[in-house]
Coordinates of C-alpha atoms and ligand atoms in Angstrom, one line a residue:
M156 CA 147.4 -147.6 45.5
N157 CA 149.0 -149.1 42.0
D158 CA 148.5 -146.6 39.1
A159 CA 147.1 -149.1 37.2
V160 CA 144.2 -149.2 39.0
A161 CA 141.7 -147.2 36.6
P162 CA 140.7 -143.8 38.3
A163 CA 136.9 -144.8 38.4
L164 CA 137.8 -147.8 40.7
R165 CA 140.1 -145.7 42.3
A166 CA 137.4 -143.6 43.6
R167 CA 135.1 -146.2 44.7
I168 CA 138.1 -147.8 46.9
E169 CA 138.8 -144.4 48.5
T170 CA 135.2 -143.5 49.7
A171 CA 133.7 -146.9 49.9
V172 CA 133.7 -147.7 53.5
D173 CA 132.3 -146.9 57.0
F174 CA 135.2 -147.8 59.1
D175 CA 139.0 -148.1 58.3
A176 CA 138.7 -151.3 60.4
I177 CA 136.3 -153.5 62.0
V178 CA 137.6 -155.8 65.0
I179 CA 135.5 -158.8 66.0
G180 CA 135.6 -159.4 69.7
A181 CA 136.5 -156.9 72.9
G182 CA 138.6 -159.2 74.8
V183 CA 142.3 -159.1 75.5
S184 CA 143.2 -159.2 71.8
G185 CA 140.0 -157.0 70.6
L186 CA 141.3 -154.4 73.4
Y187 CA 144.7 -153.9 72.3
Q188 CA 144.2 -154.0 69.0
L189 CA 142.0 -151.3 68.9
Y190 CA 144.4 -149.2 71.2
R191 CA 146.8 -149.7 68.4
L192 CA 144.9 -148.8 65.5
R193 CA 143.8 -145.9 66.9
E194 CA 147.7 -145.0 67.6
I195 CA 147.7 -145.1 63.6
G196 CA 145.0 -142.7 63.4
M197 CA 142.5 -145.5 62.1
T198 CA 138.6 -145.2 62.6
T199 CA 137.8 -148.4 64.5
R200 CA 134.7 -150.1 65.3
V201 CA 134.7 -153.3 67.3
F202 CA 131.5 -155.4 67.4
E203 CA 131.2 -157.7 71.1
A204 CA 128.8 -160.1 71.5
G205 CA 128.8 -159.5 75.1
S206 CA 127.4 -156.6 77.0
G207 CA 130.8 -155.5 78.4
V208 CA 134.5 -155.9 77.7
G209 CA 136.6 -159.0 78.6
G210 CA 135.7 -162.0 76.1
T211 CA 136.7 -165.0 78.0
W212 CA 137.1 -163.1 81.2
Y213 CA 133.2 -161.8 80.5
W214 CA 131.8 -164.9 79.5
N215 CA 133.5 -167.6 81.7
R216 CA 132.1 -166.3 85.1
Y217 CA 131.5 -169.9 86.8
P218 CA 132.4 -170.6 90.0
G219 CA 136.0 -171.1 90.7
A220 CA 137.2 -169.7 87.3
R221 CA 140.4 -168.2 87.4
F222 CA 144.1 -168.5 85.7
D223 CA 146.3 -170.7 85.9
S224 CA 149.3 -168.5 84.5
E225 CA 150.4 -165.7 86.6
S226 CA 148.3 -162.8 87.0
W227 CA 151.5 -160.5 87.0
S228 CA 152.6 -162.2 84.0
Y229 CA 149.4 -161.9 82.1
G230 CA 148.6 -158.3 82.5
F231 CA 149.1 -155.9 79.3
S232 CA 152.7 -154.9 79.2
F233 CA 152.6 -152.0 76.9
S234 CA 151.6 -149.0 79.1
Q235 CA 154.1 -148.1 82.2
E236 CA 151.1 -145.9 84.0
L237 CA 149.0 -149.4 83.9
L238 CA 151.8 -151.3 85.3
D239 CA 152.5 -149.1 87.8
E240 CA 148.7 -148.2 89.1
W241 CA 147.4 -151.9 88.9
D242 CA 147.8 -154.2 91.9
W243 CA 147.2 -157.8 91.5
E244 CA 145.7 -159.2 94.9
E245 CA 145.9 -163.0 93.8
H246 CA 148.9 -164.7 92.2
F247 CA 146.5 -166.7 90.0
A248 CA 143.5 -164.0 89.9
G249 CA 140.1 -165.4 89.8
Q250 CA 137.6 -164.2 87.0
P251 CA 136.2 -161.2 88.8
E252 CA 139.4 -159.6 89.3
T253 CA 140.5 -160.1 85.8
E254 CA 137.1 -158.9 84.4
R255 CA 137.7 -155.8 86.6
Y256 CA 141.3 -155.5 85.3
L257 CA 140.0 -155.7 81.4
N258 CA 137.2 -153.2 82.3
H259 CA 140.1 -150.7 84.1
V260 CA 142.3 -151.0 80.9
A261 CA 138.9 -150.1 78.9
D262 CA 138.1 -147.2 80.5
K263 CA 141.6 -146.3 81.2
F264 CA 142.5 -145.7 77.3
D265 CA 138.8 -144.7 76.6
L266 CA 138.1 -147.6 74.6
R267 CA 134.5 -148.1 74.9
R268 CA 133.4 -145.2 72.9
D269 CA 134.5 -147.5 69.7
I270 CA 132.9 -150.9 70.9
Q271 CA 129.3 -151.7 70.2
F272 CA 128.1 -154.5 72.6
D273 CA 125.2 -156.8 72.4
T274 CA 126.0 -157.4 68.7
R275 CA 127.5 -160.4 67.0
V276 CA 128.7 -160.4 63.4
V277 CA 127.1 -163.1 61.4
A278 CA 128.9 -162.6 58.3
A279 CA 131.5 -160.8 56.6
H280 CA 132.0 -160.9 52.7
Y281 CA 134.9 -159.2 50.7
Q282 CA 133.9 -156.8 47.8
E283 CA 136.6 -156.9 45.3
D284 CA 135.8 -154.0 43.6
S285 CA 135.9 -151.7 46.4
H286 CA 138.8 -153.6 48.5
S287 CA 136.5 -153.6 51.5
W288 CA 134.7 -155.9 53.6
N289 CA 131.1 -156.2 54.0
V290 CA 130.0 -156.9 57.5
T291 CA 126.7 -158.3 58.6
L292 CA 125.2 -158.0 62.1
D293 CA 122.8 -160.0 64.0
D294 CA 120.3 -157.3 63.8
G295 CA 120.5 -157.7 60.0
S296 CA 122.4 -154.4 59.5
H297 CA 125.5 -153.8 57.6
C298 CA 128.8 -151.9 57.5
V299 CA 131.9 -151.5 55.5
S300 CA 135.3 -151.4 56.3
R301 CA 138.7 -151.9 54.7
F302 CA 140.3 -154.0 57.3
L303 CA 138.4 -156.7 59.0
I304 CA 140.4 -158.2 62.0
T305 CA 139.5 -161.0 64.3
A306 CA 140.2 -161.0 68.0
V307 CA 137.5 -163.8 68.7
G308 CA 139.8 -165.7 71.0
V309 CA 140.6 -169.6 70.8
L310 CA 138.6 -170.7 73.2
S311 CA 135.1 -169.0 73.1
A312 CA 132.6 -171.3 70.7
P313 CA 131.2 -173.5 73.4
V314 CA 129.7 -176.8 72.7
M315 CA 127.3 -178.9 74.2
P316 CA 127.4 -182.6 74.5
R317 CA 125.9 -184.5 71.7
V318 CA 123.0 -186.6 73.7
P319 CA 119.1 -186.2 73.3
G320 CA 117.1 -184.5 76.0
I321 CA 118.9 -181.8 76.7
E322 CA 116.1 -179.2 76.1
S323 CA 113.7 -181.5 78.0
F324 CA 115.5 -180.7 81.4
K325 CA 112.8 -178.9 83.9
G326 CA 115.8 -177.9 86.1
Q327 CA 118.5 -175.2 85.9
S328 CA 121.1 -176.0 83.4
C329 CA 123.9 -173.9 81.5
H330 CA 127.3 -174.1 79.9
T331 CA 130.3 -173.0 82.1
H332 CA 131.1 -170.5 79.2
D333 CA 127.4 -169.0 79.3
W334 CA 127.3 -168.9 83.1
P335 CA 124.6 -166.3 84.7
R336 CA 125.5 -163.3 85.6
E337 CA 123.3 -163.5 88.7
P338 CA 124.6 -165.3 91.9
V339 CA 123.5 -169.1 91.6
S340 CA 123.3 -171.1 94.9
F341 CA 124.2 -174.9 95.2
E342 CA 123.3 -174.8 98.8
G343 CA 121.2 -178.1 99.7
K344 CA 120.7 -179.1 95.7
R345 CA 121.6 -181.9 93.5
I346 CA 124.2 -180.7 91.3
A347 CA 125.7 -182.4 88.2
V348 CA 128.9 -181.3 86.3
I349 CA 129.7 -183.4 83.1
G350 CA 133.3 -182.7 81.9
T351 CA 136.3 -182.7 84.0
G352 CA 138.8 -180.9 81.6
A353 CA 140.5 -177.5 83.3
T354 CA 136.9 -175.8 83.6
G355 CA 135.1 -178.7 84.9
I356 CA 138.1 -179.2 87.4
Q357 CA 137.9 -175.7 88.7
T358 CA 133.8 -175.9 88.8
I359 CA 133.7 -179.2 90.7
T360 CA 135.9 -177.9 93.5
E361 CA 133.9 -174.7 94.2
V362 CA 130.1 -176.4 93.9
A363 CA 131.3 -179.2 96.0
K364 CA 131.9 -176.8 98.9
T365 CA 127.9 -176.0 99.1
A366 CA 126.1 -178.6 96.8
G367 CA 124.0 -180.9 98.6
S368 CA 125.1 -183.3 96.4
L369 CA 127.6 -183.3 93.6
T370 CA 127.7 -185.8 90.7
V371 CA 130.8 -185.8 88.4
F372 CA 130.2 -187.4 84.9
Q373 CA 133.9 -188.0 83.7
R374 CA 134.6 -189.5 80.5
T375 CA 138.7 -188.9 80.6
P376 CA 140.4 -188.1 83.7
Q377 CA 143.0 -185.5 83.5
W378 CA 146.6 -185.2 84.9
S379 CA 145.7 -182.2 87.2
A380 CA 148.4 -181.0 89.6
P381 CA 148.2 -178.3 92.4
L382 CA 148.1 -174.4 91.4
H383 CA 148.9 -173.0 95.0
N384 CA 147.4 -169.7 94.6
S385 CA 147.9 -167.1 97.5
K386 CA 147.1 -163.6 98.0
V387 CA 149.7 -160.8 96.6
T388 CA 151.3 -159.0 99.6
A389 CA 152.0 -155.6 99.6
E390 CA 155.7 -156.2 99.5
E391 CA 155.5 -158.9 96.8
M392 CA 153.4 -156.3 94.5
S393 CA 156.3 -153.7 94.9
E394 CA 159.0 -156.6 94.2
I395 CA 156.9 -157.4 91.2
R396 CA 156.3 -153.7 90.0
K397 CA 160.5 -153.3 90.1
N398 CA 160.8 -156.5 88.2
Y399 CA 158.6 -156.3 85.4
T400 CA 160.9 -155.3 83.0
E401 CA 163.0 -158.7 83.6
I402 CA 159.3 -160.9 84.1
F403 CA 158.2 -159.7 80.3
A404 CA 161.7 -160.2 79.1
R405 CA 161.9 -163.6 80.4
C406 CA 158.3 -164.7 79.0
Q407 CA 159.6 -163.7 75.8
E408 CA 162.5 -165.9 75.9
T409 CA 160.2 -168.9 76.8
V410 CA 158.3 -171.6 74.2
G411 CA 154.7 -170.5 75.5
C412 CA 155.6 -167.3 76.8
F413 CA 155.2 -168.1 80.6
I414 CA 157.7 -167.2 83.1
H415 CA 158.3 -171.1 83.6
T416 CA 161.5 -172.5 81.3
P417 CA 162.3 -176.4 81.3
D418 CA 164.9 -177.7 83.4
P419 CA 168.0 -178.3 81.2
R420 CA 168.4 -181.7 82.4
S421 CA 167.1 -184.9 81.5
V422 CA 165.2 -187.2 83.5
F423 CA 167.6 -190.0 82.7
E424 CA 170.8 -187.9 83.8
V425 CA 170.0 -187.6 87.2
T426 CA 169.3 -190.5 90.0
E427 CA 166.0 -191.6 91.0
A428 CA 166.2 -189.9 94.4
E429 CA 167.3 -186.7 92.5
R430 CA 164.2 -186.9 90.1
E431 CA 161.7 -187.7 92.9
A432 CA 162.9 -184.9 94.8
F433 CA 162.8 -182.5 91.9
W434 CA 159.1 -183.5 90.9
D435 CA 158.4 -183.3 94.8
K436 CA 159.5 -179.4 94.5
L437 CA 157.7 -178.7 91.2
Y438 CA 154.4 -180.4 92.8
G439 CA 154.7 -178.1 95.8
E440 CA 155.3 -174.8 93.8
P441 CA 152.9 -172.4 92.5
G442 CA 151.7 -173.0 88.9
F443 CA 152.6 -174.1 85.6
G444 CA 156.2 -175.0 86.7
I445 CA 155.3 -178.4 86.7
W446 CA 154.4 -178.4 82.9
M447 CA 156.7 -176.1 81.9
G448 CA 159.6 -176.2 84.1
N449 CA 160.4 -179.9 83.9
F450 CA 163.2 -181.8 82.7
R451 CA 163.8 -181.1 79.2
D452 CA 162.5 -184.4 77.9
V453 CA 159.4 -185.0 80.0
L454 CA 157.2 -183.7 77.0
T455 CA 158.9 -185.3 74.3
D456 CA 160.5 -188.6 75.4
L457 CA 158.0 -191.5 76.1
E458 CA 159.6 -193.1 78.8
A459 CA 160.5 -190.1 80.8
N460 CA 156.9 -188.8 80.4
R461 CA 155.8 -192.4 81.4
L462 CA 157.9 -191.7 84.8
M463 CA 156.4 -188.7 85.4
S464 CA 152.9 -189.7 85.1
E465 CA 153.8 -192.6 87.3
F466 CA 154.8 -190.0 90.2
L467 CA 151.6 -188.0 89.4
A468 CA 149.7 -191.0 89.9
R469 CA 151.1 -191.6 93.2
K470 CA 150.1 -188.5 94.1
I471 CA 146.4 -188.9 93.2
R472 CA 146.4 -192.4 95.1
E473 CA 147.9 -190.8 98.0
R474 CA 144.9 -187.8 98.2
V475 CA 142.2 -189.9 97.3
E476 CA 140.9 -192.5 100.1
D477 CA 138.8 -194.6 98.0
P478 CA 141.4 -196.8 96.1
V479 CA 138.7 -197.4 93.3
V480 CA 138.2 -193.8 92.7
A481 CA 141.4 -193.0 92.9
E482 CA 142.1 -195.3 89.8
K483 CA 139.4 -193.5 88.1
L484 CA 140.9 -190.5 88.5
I485 CA 144.1 -191.2 87.1
P486 CA 144.3 -191.1 83.3
V487 CA 145.6 -194.0 81.4
T488 CA 145.0 -193.1 77.6
Y489 CA 147.5 -190.6 77.8
G490 CA 150.7 -189.2 79.6
F491 CA 151.2 -186.5 81.5
G492 CA 151.3 -182.6 79.7
T493 CA 150.2 -184.1 76.6
R494 CA 146.9 -182.6 77.2
R495 CA 146.7 -178.8 78.9
V496 CA 147.1 -179.8 82.5
P497 CA 144.6 -178.2 84.5
M498 CA 145.9 -176.7 87.9
E499 CA 143.7 -177.7 90.8
S500 CA 143.1 -176.3 94.3
G501 CA 141.8 -179.1 96.4
Y502 CA 140.2 -181.0 93.4
F503 CA 141.2 -184.7 94.3
E504 CA 140.3 -184.3 98.1
V505 CA 136.8 -183.1 96.8
Y506 CA 136.2 -186.7 96.1
N507 CA 136.8 -187.9 99.7
Q508 CA 133.7 -185.7 100.8
P509 CA 130.3 -187.7 101.4
N510 CA 128.2 -185.5 98.9
V511 CA 130.5 -186.0 95.8
T512 CA 130.0 -189.0 93.6
L513 CA 132.0 -190.0 90.6
V514 CA 130.1 -191.5 87.2
D515 CA 132.9 -193.1 85.2
L516 CA 131.0 -192.4 81.6
N517 CA 133.5 -195.2 80.2
D518 CA 131.7 -197.8 82.6
T519 CA 127.9 -196.2 82.2
P520 CA 127.8 -193.8 79.5
I521 CA 125.3 -190.8 79.3
E522 CA 122.1 -192.3 77.2
C523 CA 120.1 -189.0 77.6
I524 CA 119.3 -186.2 79.6
T525 CA 115.5 -186.4 81.0
P526 CA 113.0 -184.0 82.5
D527 CA 114.6 -184.8 85.7
G528 CA 118.1 -185.7 85.2
I529 CA 120.7 -187.9 83.4
R530 CA 120.0 -191.2 82.6
T531 CA 123.3 -193.4 82.0
S532 CA 123.3 -197.0 81.0
D533 CA 122.9 -198.5 84.5
A534 CA 120.7 -195.5 86.2
E535 CA 118.8 -192.6 86.4
H536 CA 120.2 -189.6 88.2
D537 CA 117.8 -187.0 89.5
F538 CA 119.0 -183.3 89.6
D539 CA 118.2 -179.6 90.4
M540 CA 121.0 -178.0 88.1
I541 CA 123.1 -179.8 85.3
I542 CA 126.4 -177.7 84.6
Y543 CA 127.9 -178.5 81.2
A544 CA 131.8 -178.0 81.2
T545 CA 132.0 -179.8 78.0
G546 CA 134.5 -177.3 76.4
F547 CA 134.6 -175.6 72.8
D548 CA 135.4 -175.9 69.4
A549 CA 138.7 -174.5 69.7
I550 CA 140.5 -172.3 67.5
T551 CA 138.7 -172.8 64.2
G552 CA 134.9 -172.9 65.8
A553 CA 134.8 -169.1 66.6
F554 CA 135.7 -168.5 62.5
D555 CA 133.2 -171.6 61.6
R556 CA 130.4 -169.6 63.3
I557 CA 130.7 -166.5 61.0
D558 CA 130.1 -166.8 57.0
I559 CA 133.2 -165.3 56.1
R560 CA 134.1 -165.3 52.3
G561 CA 136.9 -163.9 50.6
V562 CA 137.5 -163.5 46.5
G563 CA 135.5 -165.2 44.7
G564 CA 132.7 -165.9 47.3
V565 CA 135.1 -168.7 48.6
S566 CA 133.9 -169.5 52.1
L567 CA 136.8 -169.7 55.0
K568 CA 134.8 -172.6 56.6
D569 CA 135.2 -174.6 53.3
K570 CA 138.8 -173.6 52.9
W571 CA 139.6 -174.9 56.3
A572 CA 137.4 -177.7 56.1
E573 CA 140.1 -180.4 56.9
T574 CA 142.8 -178.2 58.2
P575 CA 143.6 -174.6 58.4
V576 CA 146.2 -172.9 55.8
T577 CA 147.6 -169.5 57.0
F578 CA 150.8 -167.2 57.0
L579 CA 151.9 -167.0 60.4
G580 CA 148.5 -167.4 61.6
I581 CA 147.7 -163.8 60.8
L582 CA 146.8 -163.8 57.1
V583 CA 144.7 -165.9 55.0
D584 CA 145.7 -165.9 51.0
G585 CA 142.5 -165.1 49.1
F586 CA 141.2 -162.9 52.3
P587 CA 142.5 -159.6 51.3
N588 CA 142.6 -157.1 54.5
F589 CA 141.5 -160.1 56.7
L590 CA 143.9 -160.2 59.8
M591 CA 143.7 -162.7 62.7
V592 CA 145.0 -162.1 66.2
M593 CA 145.5 -165.4 67.5
G594 CA 143.9 -167.1 64.6
P595 CA 144.7 -170.9 63.9
H596 CA 148.6 -171.5 63.4
A597 CA 149.1 -168.8 66.3
G598 CA 151.3 -170.0 69.0
L599 CA 149.3 -170.6 72.1
G600 CA 150.6 -170.3 75.7
N601 CA 150.6 -166.5 77.6
F602 CA 147.9 -165.0 75.7
P603 CA 148.2 -161.3 76.1
R604 CA 152.2 -161.6 75.5
A605 CA 151.0 -163.3 72.4
V606 CA 148.5 -161.2 71.5
E607 CA 150.7 -157.8 72.0
Y608 CA 153.5 -159.1 69.6
T609 CA 150.9 -160.1 67.2
S610 CA 148.6 -157.1 67.2
D611 CA 152.1 -155.0 66.8
W612 CA 152.8 -156.9 63.8
V613 CA 149.3 -156.5 62.3
T614 CA 149.2 -152.7 63.2
D615 CA 152.8 -152.4 61.5
L616 CA 152.0 -154.2 58.5
I617 CA 148.8 -152.2 57.9
R618 CA 150.6 -148.7 58.6
H619 CA 153.1 -150.1 56.0
G620 CA 150.5 -150.2 53.2
R621 CA 148.6 -147.3 53.7
E622 CA 151.8 -145.2 54.0
R623 CA 152.2 -146.6 50.4
G624 CA 148.6 -145.8 49.2
M625 CA 147.7 -149.4 49.6
T626 CA 144.4 -150.7 49.9
R627 CA 144.6 -154.3 49.6
L628 CA 146.8 -156.6 51.7
D629 CA 147.1 -160.3 50.7
A630 CA 149.1 -163.3 51.7
T631 CA 150.7 -164.9 48.8
K632 CA 149.6 -168.5 47.9
A633 CA 153.3 -169.6 48.4
A634 CA 153.9 -167.8 51.6
A635 CA 150.7 -169.5 53.1
K636 CA 151.6 -172.8 51.9
A637 CA 155.0 -172.5 53.2
W638 CA 154.1 -171.2 56.8
T639 CA 151.1 -173.7 56.7
D640 CA 153.9 -176.7 55.8
H641 CA 156.4 -175.3 58.7
V642 CA 153.8 -175.6 61.1
I643 CA 152.6 -179.1 60.0
E644 CA 156.2 -180.0 60.1
V645 CA 157.3 -179.1 63.7
N646 CA 154.5 -180.3 65.2
D647 CA 155.6 -184.1 64.2
G648 CA 156.9 -186.2 66.6
L649 CA 155.8 -184.1 69.7
L650 CA 153.8 -186.5 72.3
F651 CA 150.9 -184.3 72.3
T652 CA 150.0 -184.9 68.7
E653 CA 148.8 -188.3 69.4
V654 CA 146.5 -187.4 71.8
D655 CA 142.9 -186.1 71.2
S656 CA 142.2 -183.1 72.5
W657 CA 141.3 -179.6 71.8
M658 CA 144.6 -178.7 71.0
T659 CA 145.0 -181.0 68.1
G660 CA 141.6 -179.9 66.9
V661 CA 139.4 -182.5 68.0
N662 CA 135.7 -182.4 69.5
H663 CA 133.7 -185.1 69.2
N664 CA 130.6 -183.2 69.8
V665 CA 131.6 -181.1 66.4
E666 CA 130.2 -182.7 63.3
G667 CA 133.4 -183.3 61.2
R668 CA 135.6 -182.5 63.9
H669 CA 136.9 -186.1 65.0
I670 CA 140.2 -186.0 63.3
R671 CA 143.3 -184.5 64.5
R672 CA 144.6 -181.4 62.5
V673 CA 147.4 -179.3 63.1
V674 CA 145.6 -175.9 64.4
R675 CA 148.1 -174.2 66.5
Y676 CA 152.1 -173.4 66.0
S677 CA 154.6 -175.5 68.1
G678 CA 157.7 -174.1 67.1
G679 CA 157.4 -171.9 70.3
H680 CA 157.3 -168.1 70.4
P681 CA 160.8 -167.0 70.0
A682 CA 160.9 -169.0 66.6
F683 CA 157.4 -167.1 65.9
R684 CA 158.9 -163.7 66.1
R685 CA 161.7 -164.4 64.5
R686 CA 159.7 -165.6 61.6
C687 CA 157.8 -162.3 61.7
E688 CA 160.9 -159.8 61.9
E689 CA 162.3 -161.7 59.0
V690 CA 159.0 -160.8 56.8
T691 CA 159.2 -157.3 58.2
A692 CA 162.8 -156.8 57.1
G693 CA 162.6 -158.3 53.9
G694 CA 159.7 -155.6 53.0
Y695 CA 156.9 -158.0 53.6
Q696 CA 157.5 -159.7 50.1
E697 CA 155.1 -162.5 51.3
V698 CA 152.3 -160.0 51.1
S699 CA 151.2 -158.9 47.8
M700 CA 149.8 -155.5 48.1
D701 CA 148.1 -153.1 45.5
Ligands
NAP259 P1 138.1 -179.5 77.7 O1 139.5 -179.3 78.4 O2 137.6 -179.5 76.2 O3 137.3 -180.1 78.7 C1 135.8 -180.4 78.1 C2 135.4 -181.8 79.1 O4 133.8 -182.6 78.6 C3 136.4 -183.0 78.6 O5 136.3 -183.7 80.1 C4 135.3 -183.9 78.1 O6 135.7 -185.3 77.6 C5 134.2 -183.6 78.1 N1 133.2 -183.7 77.4 C6 132.9 -183.4 76.4 N2 131.7 -183.6 75.6 C7 131.4 -184.6 76.7 C8 130.1 -185.8 76.1 N3 129.6 -186.0 75.4 N4 130.0 -186.7 77.5 C9 130.9 -186.6 78.6 N5 131.9 -185.8 78.5 C10 132.2 -184.9 77.6 O7 137.2 -177.8 78.1 P2 137.3 -177.0 79.3 O8 137.5 -177.4 80.4 O9 136.3 -175.5 79.1 O10 139.0 -176.3 79.2 C11 139.2 -175.9 77.8 C12 140.7 -174.8 77.9 O11 140.0 -173.6 78.3 C13 141.8 -175.3 78.8 O12 142.4 -176.6 78.5 C14 142.3 -174.4 79.1 O13 143.5 -173.9 78.3 C15 141.2 -173.2 79.0 N6 141.1 -172.8 80.3 C16 141.7 -172.3 81.2 C17 141.5 -171.9 82.4 C18 142.5 -171.2 83.5 O14 143.4 -170.7 83.0 N7 142.4 -171.3 84.3 C19 140.2 -172.6 83.0 C20 139.5 -173.0 82.2 C21 139.9 -173.3 81.1 P3 136.8 -185.9 77.0 O15 138.2 -185.1 77.7 O16 136.6 -187.2 77.2 O17 136.5 -185.4 75.5

């Protein structure tokens, strides 16, 4: 602590806290952050709104929910024992398997004793006189901590469509994020699904198997490609285990921390036959290879992107029997990969089933939800159940739902009203001792890979401050501006920046979120880590401490 701090204030700073740190959320990032803070001897309390650990994998228990990235590249890498003992059952694990895995992690490292479940943080105010955070919980109680660390996820604030009458519906209805814990049967029922993002596509494919009738309400179709999931055999698991070091090292080298690396060739360097053969190969392989392992210019060059989109359009036409329906399932307003590519397992064939109907909302928009179902501009559709797969107020939404106030009572929501301002996606100037694991401006991708690095960096920064007797850490204004300018600059010119989606911060169901914002870092994880390492090597000059 700075010698200039008056003794009375010093005493207050030293005694004021209930916990050294409060962590919001017990998902992938909250669990790992707790583990790391314990290692450096910090008393920590994690507040979790759910009744169990897992975050995304606790809440999203909708039918068909599963990884789109390889399970074995997604697990934590920090514990050899954990790697040695956990066998993945599927190459792309379903939600139950992932939830089991995260429960296993919580048990193995005895994390639950510091987690308070069924508790939502509603407000957090920085107290300048004691360098601490006063945190308000949803039961009205308060507690105080030196550090406040958010581990709230990027897709955790579910959003319902802005249509009238939702409450009037007499049947069963829910958002996919808030799926009931008890089994839901679709047998013989009339089901509606609104939304065809990655979640909708998984849900629709599963519900179609047993529903009496399924009506899909689609606004924007998707460039979806086959997942090719399969069981992990004992031989494969033992091979994976032998290769964990290489697998994780490879993830560290790629832009999104996935195992797939782009092909160094340009679309235009190969013959048409070679191009088609390569795309056919990618289409037949498991996982994100078709998105992340494609020709190097597919996501950056308009013409290359158009050719790839045409290839996928042909695939959709081959797979969907009714040509009118096929055309409705082919995106026309954006190119392949400029939105997050949803992986599918028989999605397009669902529309060949007699029990499935596609309603194109561009032709016949939803007017309202009625007590019996959904009224579009041309028909009344009656349902027993309506499933809202309508997505999230992504990245900043979970922050906006907590009343977070920094120095001088400034609200984070107001500060970020137009666009987020952060240092490394971890610190926010004017919000001392507030650290974000996977906040806005973080690089997205294979989540646990990014989480482990970011939590380690956060932990090292706190340890650095504590070892020097500092009780207040804050990014300088200049550092936050420089990082934010850099994030905006590297975003420029990429094809996805021209498309509305949660990745560009747009959600038409949320007030004020109809304009694109730069909400994530597109410079890639290797560049992000290099910048973090420079900051550490320079002795954290970008962070003021006292
Ligand atoms: P999303 O991609 O934002 O999709 C929401 C869907 O709801 C879109 O089709 C959207 O249409 C539609 N919608 C929203 N409001 C509507 C309205 N008022 N009327 C009609 N349709 C409306 O959300 P998501 O599918 O939940 O996926 C979000 C992200 O979660 C994914 O991109 C992915 O990163 C992650 N996720 C991952 C996995 C996995 O790893 N396997 C699985 C699921 C989700 P518009 O497109 O026209 O807005």
